């Protein structure tokens, strides 16, 4: 009887085994996902300054652009079905996909694209992206085709096409003076894969959650996951507690030192993602004569142990950097590296007559101490302390000036610092002009080191007009060689973005992003449920 039972069981299960062997698992519709974010939504609007991750993440989901990035950082079509660049590099023609709808059912046309660009160009609306769109002429060909005309060639212009598009029929009623105050900033009606279903508030009326539903008329096909909810928290500790209490299934971000506080680690997947950003100590040579001395700048570079920073600050979740042209995002080979060499740093200072004559650990010259001040924010306090220790080890007297984020914005605007410990987010297809050309030394320019070199300026001006990536890379390499020789900063490290989605989420292939919010570029392809389908040869 036992043998018969085994044979019977085998015969019954055989068809199922054959069927399973002939099929594969494929994405299916259904399921829900809840992710926790730090910050409360204020401006779910791709044209406004977005101060927190919640705004950036939701804007990305609700408002697609003409183009988007894939998981390798390459540009793909999004609202646009295709685009062409003229031979002279001055005309960009975009053709929209057919039958794109806003979440209220209205059609999306080139009128919406033109309207969005006009707002970006209008000073009264106060968009931080205005500089990227100045001087661009927009021409409507028909409801699906629009032309953008440039006065001068600009190789990185195509990246502007990732900017989200707003619905004209809703926003054209909003005057510039109340643009940032419109209720549409908290009740978005977009064209993305998910539409707003419900806003959750606490007893004080503060927004605590957004519940999103799959948009069935999404132009690239109905999203697989039925509902996605975002819950908002004021701090990283609150976010971690929410996860540990099973209130959220994934975390939008976590810092390296907090990973140890996560419980139920099997429920999530830690994804270390490369971002085109770096942190550096920028030298303001106009603020102190000490930093105008190249030997001082060289000594600071050689006295910096970046390995210690990566191990202690990033917990090895990032890379040491030697240049603003990050190797992970360009084809450059760093021409000059200041490898940690404490004794060589001391020798440079000794040869420049900076000596510790009273054995107090601080070098002096002509009755002046070798003293400098680092200005930074609390988030970088540990990095500042390590730099103070390392630089102090070769004879510098280092003070640390800690400022709030609001305070340091004013400090940066006025360039009132000696050494600024800060980070820069470059975006993919990085254009170094905005960060290092001498015309960008004053606010709103981003030349934080107030770097000024005529040879470098000329290379930067020529490079941004070269459309061929290989030829442009040669210019970048030439610029990098001059920049690193001048040593206007100490380039420290590039941290990974640590994203922690629920392990049940599939289809979220992520390796390189321009910004953390770009992780949602392929959100419609994420899935939880699966079904069996026949294999195809």
Coordinates of C-alpha atoms in Angstrom, one line a residue, residues 167-410:
X167 CA -0.7 70.5 -16.9
X168 CA -1.4 73.9 -18.5
X169 CA -5.2 73.6 -18.0
X170 CA -4.7 73.6 -14.3
X171 CA -1.7 75.8 -13.7
X172 CA -2.3 78.6 -16.2
X173 CA -4.9 79.9 -13.7
X174 CA -2.2 80.3 -11.0
X175 CA -0.4 83.7 -11.0
X176 CA 3.3 83.9 -10.3
X177 CA 2.9 85.5 -6.9
X178 CA 0.9 82.5 -5.6
X179 CA 2.6 79.8 -7.6
X180 CA 4.3 78.3 -4.6
X181 CA 1.2 78.7 -2.5
X182 CA -1.2 76.8 -4.8
X183 CA -3.0 73.8 -3.3
X184 CA -2.0 71.9 -6.4
X185 CA 1.5 71.6 -4.8
X186 CA -0.1 69.3 -2.3
X187 CA -2.9 67.8 -4.4
X188 CA -1.0 67.0 -7.6
X189 CA -2.7 66.0 -10.8
X190 CA 0.0 64.6 -13.0
X191 CA 0.5 62.1 -15.8
X192 CA 2.7 59.5 -14.0
X193 CA 2.1 55.8 -13.3
X194 CA 0.3 56.6 -10.0
X195 CA -2.3 59.1 -9.0
X196 CA -3.2 60.5 -5.7
X197 CA -5.9 58.6 -3.8
X198 CA -5.8 59.8 -0.2
X199 CA -3.9 62.2 2.0
X200 CA -3.5 61.3 5.7
X201 CA -3.1 64.0 8.3
X202 CA -2.5 63.9 12.1
X203 CA -4.5 65.7 14.8
X204 CA -2.5 68.9 14.1
X205 CA -3.3 68.8 10.4
X206 CA 0.2 67.9 9.4
X207 CA 0.5 65.6 6.4
X208 CA 1.7 62.1 7.4
X209 CA 0.9 59.9 4.4
X210 CA 0.0 59.9 0.7
X211 CA -1.8 56.9 -0.7
X212 CA -1.3 56.4 -4.4
X213 CA -3.3 54.2 -6.8
X214 CA -2.1 52.7 -10.1
X215 CA -3.2 54.9 -13.0
X216 CA -4.9 52.5 -15.4
X217 CA -4.5 54.9 -18.4
X218 CA -0.8 55.4 -17.9
X219 CA 0.8 55.8 -21.3
X220 CA 3.4 53.0 -20.8
X221 CA 0.8 50.5 -19.6
X222 CA -1.0 49.9 -16.3
X223 CA 1.5 49.6 -13.3
X224 CA 1.8 46.2 -11.7
X225 CA 1.6 47.2 -8.0
X226 CA -2.0 48.3 -7.1
X227 CA -1.3 50.7 -4.3
X228 CA 1.8 52.5 -3.0
X229 CA 1.7 54.4 0.3
X230 CA 4.3 56.9 1.5
X231 CA 4.5 57.7 5.2
X232 CA 6.5 60.8 6.3
X233 CA 8.7 61.1 9.4
X234 CA 10.6 64.0 11.0
X235 CA 13.8 62.2 11.6
X236 CA 15.8 59.1 10.7
X237 CA 15.3 57.6 14.1
X238 CA 11.5 57.9 13.7
X239 CA 11.7 56.3 10.3
X240 CA 13.7 53.3 11.7
X241 CA 11.2 52.9 14.6
X242 CA 8.3 52.9 12.1
X243 CA 10.0 50.1 10.2
X244 CA 10.8 48.1 13.3
X245 CA 7.1 48.5 14.3
X246 CA 6.0 47.2 10.9
X247 CA 4.4 50.5 10.0
X248 CA 6.4 50.7 6.8
X249 CA 7.8 48.0 4.6
X250 CA 10.8 49.9 3.1
X251 CA 12.9 52.9 3.8
X252 CA 13.7 55.7 1.4
X253 CA 17.1 56.3 2.9
X254 CA 19.2 55.4 5.8
X255 CA 22.7 56.5 6.8
X256 CA 25.5 53.9 7.1
X257 CA 25.8 54.2 10.9
X258 CA 22.1 53.5 11.4
X259 CA 21.9 50.2 9.6
X260 CA 22.7 48.4 12.8
X261 CA 19.4 49.6 14.3
X262 CA 17.3 47.8 11.7
X263 CA 15.4 44.8 12.9
X264 CA 13.8 42.1 10.6
X265 CA 16.6 42.7 8.1
X266 CA 15.4 39.8 6.0
X267 CA 12.3 41.8 5.0
X268 CA 14.3 44.5 3.2
X269 CA 17.2 44.7 0.7
X270 CA 19.9 47.2 1.2
X271 CA 20.8 48.6 -2.2
X272 CA 24.0 50.7 -2.3
X273 CA 23.5 53.0 -5.3
X274 CA 26.1 55.2 -7.0
X275 CA 25.2 58.9 -7.2
X276 CA 27.1 61.6 -9.0
X277 CA 27.9 63.6 -5.9
X278 CA 31.0 64.2 -3.7
X279 CA 32.0 66.0 -0.6
X280 CA 35.1 68.3 -0.4
X281 CA 36.9 70.9 1.6
X282 CA 36.8 74.0 -0.7
X283 CA 39.5 76.6 -0.2
X284 CA 38.5 80.3 -0.4
X285 CA 41.7 82.0 -1.4
X286 CA 40.0 85.4 -1.3
X287 CA 39.2 85.0 2.4
X288 CA 42.7 84.3 3.7
X289 CA 46.2 84.8 2.3
X290 CA 47.2 81.4 3.8
X291 CA 45.1 79.5 1.2
X292 CA 46.4 81.7 -1.6
X293 CA 49.7 79.9 -1.0
X294 CA 49.7 76.8 -3.1
X295 CA 52.1 75.0 -0.7
X296 CA 49.5 75.3 2.0
X297 CA 46.9 73.8 -0.2
X298 CA 49.2 71.0 -1.2
X299 CA 50.1 70.2 2.4
X300 CA 46.4 70.0 3.3
X301 CA 45.8 67.6 0.4
X302 CA 48.7 65.3 1.4
X303 CA 47.7 65.4 5.1
X304 CA 44.3 64.0 4.3
X305 CA 43.7 60.3 4.9
X306 CA 40.7 59.6 2.8
X307 CA 40.7 55.9 3.7
X308 CA 40.0 56.8 7.3
X309 CA 37.1 58.9 6.2
X310 CA 35.5 56.3 4.1
X311 CA 35.9 53.6 6.8
X312 CA 34.8 55.8 9.7
X313 CA 32.2 58.1 8.2
X314 CA 30.8 56.0 5.3
X315 CA 31.4 52.6 6.9
X316 CA 32.8 51.7 3.5
X317 CA 29.5 52.5 1.8
X318 CA 31.2 54.9 -0.7
X319 CA 34.4 55.7 -2.4
X320 CA 37.3 58.1 -1.9
X321 CA 37.5 60.8 -4.6
X322 CA 40.5 62.5 -6.1
X323 CA 38.6 64.8 -8.6
X324 CA 35.2 66.4 -9.2
X325 CA 35.1 64.4 -12.4
X326 CA 34.0 61.2 -10.6
X327 CA 35.6 58.1 -12.2
X328 CA 32.4 56.1 -11.8
X329 CA 30.5 58.5 -14.1
X330 CA 33.2 59.5 -16.7
X331 CA 35.9 57.9 -18.7
X332 CA 38.6 60.0 -17.2
X333 CA 41.8 58.7 -15.6
X334 CA 42.7 61.0 -12.7
X335 CA 46.0 62.7 -13.7
X336 CA 47.0 63.8 -10.3
X337 CA 46.4 62.0 -7.0
X338 CA 47.4 63.4 -3.6
X339 CA 47.9 60.1 -1.8
X340 CA 48.1 60.4 2.0
X341 CA 51.6 61.2 3.0
X342 CA 51.9 62.9 6.4
X343 CA 55.6 63.2 6.3
X344 CA 55.6 64.8 2.9
X345 CA 53.0 67.3 4.1
X346 CA 55.3 68.2 7.0
X347 CA 58.2 68.6 4.6
X348 CA 56.3 71.0 2.3
X349 CA 55.5 73.2 5.3
X350 CA 59.0 73.0 6.6
X351 CA 60.4 74.1 3.3
X352 CA 58.0 77.0 3.3
X353 CA 59.4 78.1 6.7
X354 CA 56.3 77.1 8.7
X355 CA 57.9 75.7 11.8
X356 CA 56.7 74.7 15.3
X357 CA 59.3 76.8 17.3
X358 CA 57.6 76.5 20.7
X359 CA 56.7 72.8 20.5
X360 CA 53.0 73.4 21.0
X361 CA 52.0 71.4 17.9
X362 CA 51.1 74.5 15.9
X363 CA 53.4 75.8 13.2
X364 CA 54.0 79.5 12.9
X365 CA 55.7 82.0 10.6
X366 CA 56.4 85.7 11.0
X367 CA 54.6 85.5 14.4
X368 CA 51.5 84.1 12.6
X369 CA 49.9 80.8 13.5
X370 CA 49.1 78.3 10.7
X371 CA 45.4 78.7 11.6
X372 CA 42.4 78.0 9.5
X373 CA 38.6 77.6 10.0
X374 CA 36.3 74.9 8.6
X375 CA 32.7 76.0 8.1
X376 CA 30.2 73.2 7.8
X377 CA 26.8 71.8 8.9
X378 CA 26.1 69.3 11.8
X379 CA 25.6 66.4 9.4
X380 CA 29.3 66.7 8.5
X381 CA 30.5 67.3 12.1
X382 CA 32.3 63.9 12.3
X383 CA 34.1 64.5 9.0
X384 CA 35.2 68.0 10.2
X385 CA 36.6 66.5 13.4
X386 CA 38.6 63.9 11.5
X387 CA 40.0 66.6 9.2
X388 CA 40.9 68.7 12.2
X389 CA 42.8 65.8 13.7
X390 CA 44.6 64.9 10.5
X391 CA 45.5 68.4 9.6
X392 CA 46.5 69.2 13.2
X393 CA 48.9 66.2 13.0
X394 CA 51.1 68.2 10.5
X395 CA 51.0 71.5 12.4
X396 CA 47.7 73.3 11.5
X397 CA 45.5 74.9 14.1
X398 CA 42.0 74.1 12.9
X399 CA 38.8 75.7 14.2
X400 CA 35.3 74.3 13.3
X401 CA 32.4 76.7 12.7
X402 CA 29.1 74.8 12.8
X403 CA 26.1 76.4 11.1
X404 CA 22.5 75.4 10.5
X405 CA 21.5 74.7 6.9
X406 CA 19.8 78.1 6.7
X407 CA 22.8 79.8 8.0
X408 CA 25.3 78.1 5.7
X409 CA 23.1 79.0 2.7
X410 CA 23.7 82.7 3.5

